[in-house]
mmCIF file with all atom_site columns, C-alpha atoms in Angstrom:
data_model
loop_
_atom_site.group_PDB
_atom_site.id
_atom_site.type_symbol
_atom_site.label_atom_id
_atom_site.label_alt_id
_atom_site.label_comp_id
_atom_site.label_asym_id
_atom_site.label_entity_id
_atom_site.label_seq_id
_atom_site.pdbx_PDB_ins_code
_atom_site.Cartn_x
_atom_site.Cartn_y
_atom_site.Cartn_z
_atom_site.occupancy
_atom_site.B_iso_or_equiv
_atom_site.pdbx_formal_charge
_atom_site.auth_seq_id
_atom_site.auth_comp_id
_atom_site.auth_asym_id
_atom_site.auth_atom_id
_atom_site.pdbx_PDB_model_num
ATOM 1   C CA . MET A 1 1   ? -2.133  25.570 -31.375 1.00 0.00 ? 109 MET A CA 1
ATOM 2   C CA . ARG A 1 2   ? -0.646  24.368 -34.887 1.00 0.00 ? 110 ARG A CA 1
ATOM 3   C CA . SER A 1 3   ? -2.758  21.525 -34.841 1.00 0.00 ? 111 SER A CA 1
ATOM 4   C CA . ALA A 1 4   ? -6.165  23.211 -35.057 1.00 0.00 ? 112 ALA A CA 1
ATOM 5   C CA . SER A 1 5   ? -4.463  25.023 -37.647 1.00 0.00 ? 113 SER A CA 1
ATOM 6   C CA . ASP A 1 6   ? -4.584  21.952 -39.957 1.00 0.00 ? 114 ASP A CA 1
ATOM 7   C CA . GLY A 1 7   ? -7.648  20.758 -39.641 1.00 0.00 ? 115 GLY A CA 1
ATOM 8   C CA . LYS A 1 8   ? -6.846  19.056 -36.266 1.00 0.00 ? 116 LYS A CA 1
ATOM 9   C CA . ILE A 1 9   ? -9.673  18.531 -32.782 1.00 0.00 ? 117 ILE A CA 1
ATOM 10  C CA . ASN A 1 10  ? -7.082  18.508 -29.503 1.00 0.00 ? 118 ASN A CA 1
ATOM 11  C CA . GLY A 1 11  ? -8.221  16.433 -25.917 1.00 0.00 ? 119 GLY A CA 1
ATOM 12  C CA . ALA A 1 12  ? -6.806  16.967 -23.142 1.00 0.00 ? 120 ALA A CA 1
ATOM 13  C CA . VAL A 1 13  ? -6.987  15.261 -19.221 1.00 0.00 ? 121 VAL A CA 1
ATOM 14  C CA . LEU A 1 14  ? -6.237  16.997 -16.391 1.00 0.00 ? 122 LEU A CA 1
ATOM 15  C CA . LEU A 1 15  ? -5.325  14.644 -13.487 1.00 0.00 ? 123 LEU A CA 1
ATOM 16  C CA . ASP A 1 16  ? -3.686  15.388 -10.157 1.00 0.00 ? 124 ASP A CA 1
ATOM 17  C CA . LEU A 1 17  ? -2.042  12.858 -8.395  1.00 0.00 ? 125 LEU A CA 1
ATOM 18  C CA . SER A 1 18  ? -4.057  13.002 -5.033  1.00 0.00 ? 126 SER A CA 1
ATOM 19  C CA . ALA A 1 19  ? -1.786  11.746 -2.125  1.00 0.00 ? 127 ALA A CA 1
ATOM 20  C CA . ALA A 1 20  ? 1.137   12.130 -4.629  1.00 0.00 ? 128 ALA A CA 1
ATOM 21  C CA . PHE A 1 21  ? 3.745   11.216 -2.154  1.00 0.00 ? 129 PHE A CA 1
ATOM 22  C CA . ASP A 1 22  ? 1.527   8.055  -0.729  1.00 0.00 ? 130 ASP A CA 1
ATOM 23  C CA . LEU A 1 23  ? 1.562   6.697  -4.692  1.00 0.00 ? 131 LEU A CA 1
ATOM 24  C CA . VAL A 1 24  ? 5.767   6.135  -4.781  1.00 0.00 ? 132 VAL A CA 1
ATOM 25  C CA . ASP A 1 25  ? 6.896   2.289  -4.454  1.00 0.00 ? 133 ASP A CA 1
ATOM 26  C CA . THR A 1 26  ? 10.107  2.698  -2.628  1.00 0.00 ? 134 THR A CA 1
ATOM 27  C CA . ASP A 1 27  ? 11.782  0.070  -4.343  1.00 0.00 ? 135 ASP A CA 1
ATOM 28  C CA . VAL A 1 28  ? 11.374  1.392  -7.812  1.00 0.00 ? 136 VAL A CA 1
ATOM 29  C CA . LEU A 1 29  ? 12.571  4.179  -6.339  1.00 0.00 ? 137 LEU A CA 1
ATOM 30  C CA . ILE A 1 30  ? 15.614  3.096  -5.804  1.00 0.00 ? 138 ILE A CA 1
ATOM 31  C CA . ARG A 1 31  ? 16.151  1.545  -8.701  1.00 0.00 ? 139 ARG A CA 1
ATOM 32  C CA . LYS A 1 32  ? 15.733  4.534  -10.075 1.00 0.00 ? 140 LYS A CA 1
ATOM 33  C CA . LEU A 1 33  ? 18.131  5.838  -7.725  1.00 0.00 ? 141 LEU A CA 1
ATOM 34  C CA . VAL A 1 34  ? 20.508  3.359  -8.412  1.00 0.00 ? 142 VAL A CA 1
ATOM 35  C CA . LEU A 1 35  ? 20.072  3.576  -12.548 1.00 0.00 ? 143 LEU A CA 1
ATOM 36  C CA . TYR A 1 36  ? 20.784  7.720  -12.052 1.00 0.00 ? 144 TYR A CA 1
ATOM 37  C CA . LYS A 1 37  ? 24.195  6.377  -10.191 1.00 0.00 ? 145 LYS A CA 1
ATOM 38  C CA . VAL A 1 38  ? 23.351  8.336  -7.092  1.00 0.00 ? 146 VAL A CA 1
ATOM 39  C CA . GLY A 1 39  ? 26.511  6.365  -4.693  1.00 0.00 ? 147 GLY A CA 1
ATOM 40  C CA . SER A 1 40  ? 25.661  3.317  -2.624  1.00 0.00 ? 148 SER A CA 1
ATOM 41  C CA . LYS A 1 41  ? 25.769  5.192  0.538   1.00 0.00 ? 149 LYS A CA 1
ATOM 42  C CA . CYS A 1 42  ? 23.737  7.681  -0.073  1.00 0.00 ? 150 CYS A CA 1
ATOM 43  C CA . LYS A 1 43  ? 20.924  5.433  -1.392  1.00 0.00 ? 151 LYS A CA 1
ATOM 44  C CA . ASN A 1 44  ? 21.688  3.246  1.440   1.00 0.00 ? 152 ASN A CA 1
ATOM 45  C CA . TRP A 1 45  ? 21.002  6.036  3.617   1.00 0.00 ? 153 TRP A CA 1
ATOM 46  C CA . ILE A 1 46  ? 17.513  6.641  1.062   1.00 0.00 ? 154 ILE A CA 1
ATOM 47  C CA . SER A 1 47  ? 16.779  3.635  1.576   1.00 0.00 ? 155 SER A CA 1
ATOM 48  C CA . SER A 1 48  ? 17.072  3.486  5.225   1.00 0.00 ? 156 SER A CA 1
ATOM 49  C CA . TYR A 1 49  ? 15.122  6.677  5.555   1.00 0.00 ? 157 TYR A CA 1
ATOM 50  C CA . LEU A 1 50  ? 12.164  4.992  3.694   1.00 0.00 ? 158 LEU A CA 1
ATOM 51  C CA . THR A 1 51  ? 11.306  1.902  5.231   1.00 0.00 ? 159 THR A CA 1
ATOM 52  C CA . GLU A 1 52  ? 10.463  0.783  8.935   1.00 0.00 ? 160 GLU A CA 1
ATOM 53  C CA . ARG A 1 53  ? 8.546   3.431  9.500   1.00 0.00 ? 161 ARG A CA 1
ATOM 54  C CA . HIS A 1 54  ? 6.261   3.983  12.075  1.00 0.00 ? 162 HIS A CA 1
ATOM 55  C CA . GLN A 1 55  ? 3.223   6.757  12.193  1.00 0.00 ? 163 GLN A CA 1
ATOM 56  C CA . ALA A 1 56  ? 0.363   7.902  14.694  1.00 0.00 ? 164 ALA A CA 1
ATOM 57  C CA . VAL A 1 57  ? -2.277  10.243 14.904  1.00 0.00 ? 165 VAL A CA 1
ATOM 58  C CA . ARG A 1 58  ? -2.687  13.070 16.959  1.00 0.00 ? 166 ARG A CA 1
ATOM 59  C CA . VAL A 1 59  ? -6.513  14.397 17.856  1.00 0.00 ? 167 VAL A CA 1
ATOM 60  C CA . ASP A 1 60  ? -5.881  17.480 21.110  1.00 0.00 ? 168 ASP A CA 1
ATOM 61  C CA . HIS A 1 61  ? -3.408  15.817 23.546  1.00 0.00 ? 169 HIS A CA 1
ATOM 62  C CA . CYS A 1 62  ? -4.564  11.480 21.895  1.00 0.00 ? 170 CYS A CA 1
ATOM 63  C CA . TYR A 1 63  ? -2.526  10.099 20.751  1.00 0.00 ? 171 TYR A CA 1
ATOM 64  C CA . SER A 1 64  ? -3.240  6.486  18.525  1.00 0.00 ? 172 SER A CA 1
ATOM 65  C CA . ASP A 1 65  ? -1.304  3.850  18.210  1.00 0.00 ? 173 ASP A CA 1
ATOM 66  C CA . PHE A 1 66  ? 1.483   3.497  15.720  1.00 0.00 ? 174 PHE A CA 1
ATOM 67  C CA . ILE A 1 67  ? 1.057   1.403  12.884  1.00 0.00 ? 175 ILE A CA 1
ATOM 68  C CA . SER A 1 68  ? 4.270   0.754  10.375  1.00 0.00 ? 176 SER A CA 1
ATOM 69  C CA . CYS A 1 69  ? 4.015   2.585  7.294   1.00 0.00 ? 177 CYS A CA 1
ATOM 70  C CA . ASN A 1 70  ? 5.545   0.850  4.409   1.00 0.00 ? 178 ASN A CA 1
ATOM 71  C CA . VAL A 1 71  ? 4.895   3.031  1.160   1.00 0.00 ? 179 VAL A CA 1
ATOM 72  C CA . GLY A 1 72  ? 5.398   6.157  0.401   1.00 0.00 ? 180 GLY A CA 1
ATOM 73  C CA . VAL A 1 73  ? 7.398   9.230  0.980   1.00 0.00 ? 181 VAL A CA 1
ATOM 74  C CA . PRO A 1 74  ? 7.158   11.253 4.232   1.00 0.00 ? 182 PRO A CA 1
ATOM 75  C CA . GLN A 1 75  ? 4.549   14.034 3.757   1.00 0.00 ? 183 GLN A CA 1
ATOM 76  C CA . GLY A 1 76  ? 6.027   17.619 5.609   1.00 0.00 ? 184 GLY A CA 1
ATOM 77  C CA . SER A 1 77  ? 9.615   16.799 4.903   1.00 0.00 ? 185 SER A CA 1
ATOM 78  C CA . THR A 1 78  ? 12.723  18.725 3.087   1.00 0.00 ? 186 THR A CA 1
ATOM 79  C CA . LEU A 1 79  ? 13.216  15.337 0.504   1.00 0.00 ? 187 LEU A CA 1
ATOM 80  C CA . GLY A 1 80  ? 10.349  13.956 0.495   1.00 0.00 ? 188 GLY A CA 1
ATOM 81  C CA . PRO A 1 81  ? 9.083   16.630 -3.133  1.00 0.00 ? 189 PRO A CA 1
ATOM 82  C CA . LEU A 1 82  ? 12.383  15.552 -4.489  1.00 0.00 ? 190 LEU A CA 1
ATOM 83  C CA . LEU A 1 83  ? 11.759  11.875 -4.045  1.00 0.00 ? 191 LEU A CA 1
ATOM 84  C CA . PHE A 1 84  ? 8.426   11.983 -5.558  1.00 0.00 ? 192 PHE A CA 1
ATOM 85  C CA . LEU A 1 85  ? 9.831   14.498 -8.581  1.00 0.00 ? 193 LEU A CA 1
ATOM 86  C CA . ILE A 1 86  ? 12.956  11.973 -9.476  1.00 0.00 ? 194 ILE A CA 1
ATOM 87  C CA . PHE A 1 87  ? 10.343  8.851  -8.993  1.00 0.00 ? 195 PHE A CA 1
ATOM 88  C CA . VAL A 1 88  ? 7.950   10.652 -11.708 1.00 0.00 ? 196 VAL A CA 1
ATOM 89  C CA . ASN A 1 89  ? 10.602  12.056 -14.042 1.00 0.00 ? 197 ASN A CA 1
ATOM 90  C CA . ASP A 1 90  ? 10.430  9.623  -16.546 1.00 0.00 ? 198 ASP A CA 1
ATOM 91  C CA . LEU A 1 91  ? 6.740   9.285  -17.254 1.00 0.00 ? 199 LEU A CA 1
ATOM 92  C CA . PRO A 1 92  ? 6.835   11.212 -20.478 1.00 0.00 ? 200 PRO A CA 1
ATOM 93  C CA . LEU A 1 93  ? 9.160   8.868  -21.880 1.00 0.00 ? 201 LEU A CA 1
ATOM 94  C CA . TYR A 1 94  ? 6.578   6.179  -21.852 1.00 0.00 ? 202 TYR A CA 1
ATOM 95  C CA . LEU A 1 95  ? 3.927   8.071  -22.830 1.00 0.00 ? 203 LEU A CA 1
ATOM 96  C CA . SER A 1 96  ? 2.471   8.445  -26.552 1.00 0.00 ? 204 SER A CA 1
ATOM 97  C CA . CYS A 1 97  ? 1.237   11.799 -26.118 1.00 0.00 ? 205 CYS A CA 1
ATOM 98  C CA . ASP A 1 98  ? 2.148   15.120 -24.917 1.00 0.00 ? 206 ASP A CA 1
ATOM 99  C CA . LEU A 1 99  ? 2.360   16.175 -21.538 1.00 0.00 ? 207 LEU A CA 1
ATOM 100 C CA . GLU A 1 100 ? 3.106   18.874 -19.279 1.00 0.00 ? 208 GLU A CA 1
ATOM 101 C CA . MET A 1 101 ? 3.538   17.947 -14.859 1.00 0.00 ? 209 MET A CA 1
ATOM 102 C CA . TYR A 1 102 ? 3.873   20.455 -12.071 1.00 0.00 ? 210 TYR A CA 1
ATOM 103 C CA . ALA A 1 103 ? 3.897   19.084 -9.077  1.00 0.00 ? 211 ALA A CA 1
ATOM 104 C CA . ASP A 1 104 ? 1.655   15.908 -8.140  1.00 0.00 ? 212 ASP A CA 1
ATOM 105 C CA . ASP A 1 105 ? -0.271  18.101 -11.354 1.00 0.00 ? 213 ASP A CA 1
ATOM 106 C CA . CYS A 1 106 ? -0.310  16.554 -14.425 1.00 0.00 ? 214 CYS A CA 1
ATOM 107 C CA . THR A 1 107 ? -1.685  17.499 -18.333 1.00 0.00 ? 215 THR A CA 1
ATOM 108 C CA . LEU A 1 108 ? -2.112  14.906 -21.098 1.00 0.00 ? 216 LEU A CA 1
ATOM 109 C CA . SER A 1 109 ? -2.798  16.339 -24.727 1.00 0.00 ? 217 SER A CA 1
ATOM 110 C CA . SER A 1 110 ? -3.631  14.621 -27.898 1.00 0.00 ? 218 SER A CA 1
ATOM 111 C CA . SER A 1 111 ? -4.782  15.226 -31.323 1.00 0.00 ? 219 SER A CA 1
ATOM 112 C CA . GLY A 1 112 ? -6.298  14.171 -34.278 1.00 0.00 ? 220 GLY A CA 1
ATOM 113 C CA . LYS A 1 113 ? -8.017  13.831 -37.013 1.00 0.00 ? 221 LYS A CA 1
ATOM 114 C CA . SER A 1 114 ? -11.245 12.436 -34.794 1.00 0.00 ? 222 SER A CA 1
ATOM 115 C CA . THR A 1 115 ? -12.931 12.287 -31.289 1.00 0.00 ? 223 THR A CA 1
ATOM 116 C CA . ALA A 1 116 ? -12.652 8.846  -31.406 1.00 0.00 ? 224 ALA A CA 1
ATOM 117 C CA . GLU A 1 117 ? -9.160  8.759  -32.088 1.00 0.00 ? 225 GLU A CA 1
ATOM 118 C CA . ILE A 1 118 ? -8.032  10.863 -29.590 1.00 0.00 ? 226 ILE A CA 1
ATOM 119 C CA . SER A 1 119 ? -10.182 9.695  -27.225 1.00 0.00 ? 227 SER A CA 1
ATOM 120 C CA . GLN A 1 120 ? -8.608  5.943  -27.289 1.00 0.00 ? 228 GLN A CA 1
ATOM 121 C CA . THR A 1 121 ? -5.160  7.563  -27.161 1.00 0.00 ? 229 THR A CA 1
ATOM 122 C CA . LEU A 1 122 ? -5.929  9.746  -24.164 1.00 0.00 ? 230 LEU A CA 1
ATOM 123 C CA . SER A 1 123 ? -7.083  6.383  -23.003 1.00 0.00 ? 231 SER A CA 1
ATOM 124 C CA . ASN A 1 124 ? -4.030  4.053  -23.246 1.00 0.00 ? 232 ASN A CA 1
ATOM 125 C CA . ASN A 1 125 ? -1.977  6.633  -21.671 1.00 0.00 ? 233 ASN A CA 1
ATOM 126 C CA . CYS A 1 126 ? -4.341  7.525  -18.796 1.00 0.00 ? 234 CYS A CA 1
ATOM 127 C CA . GLN A 1 127 ? -4.106  3.514  -18.098 1.00 0.00 ? 235 GLN A CA 1
ATOM 128 C CA . LYS A 1 128 ? 0.042   3.702  -18.228 1.00 0.00 ? 236 LYS A CA 1
ATOM 129 C CA . VAL A 1 129 ? -0.607  6.686  -15.916 1.00 0.00 ? 237 VAL A CA 1
ATOM 130 C CA . SER A 1 130 ? -2.043  4.459  -13.656 1.00 0.00 ? 238 SER A CA 1
ATOM 131 C CA . GLU A 1 131 ? 0.410   1.511  -14.085 1.00 0.00 ? 239 GLU A CA 1
#
């Protein structure tokens, strides 16, 4: 790394967004689709796909009652990963550190003259990811 040869130290935070598909705020996702100029028919179809969903649990041959599911994108679907990526793809624009992303795994990294400086930078950026 160039920063090491410049006398700086490096720090990293590795994030695994557990239940990543459940983290998607569907209202924010729909607003992003509008910003990305997705046509109204397609946007409305995706909105319909993401709202008024219900889920149940099956154990052996017994089903639970259905409950409303108003968060996230459906797991196990073909469209789910694409919608998740659209939701998180602008994350690097809001961070002041380096970010590597692969699916639901993220690595935030920073370099500086002191561990306190790096710790503060990474802490601030972790907070932004959380928000």
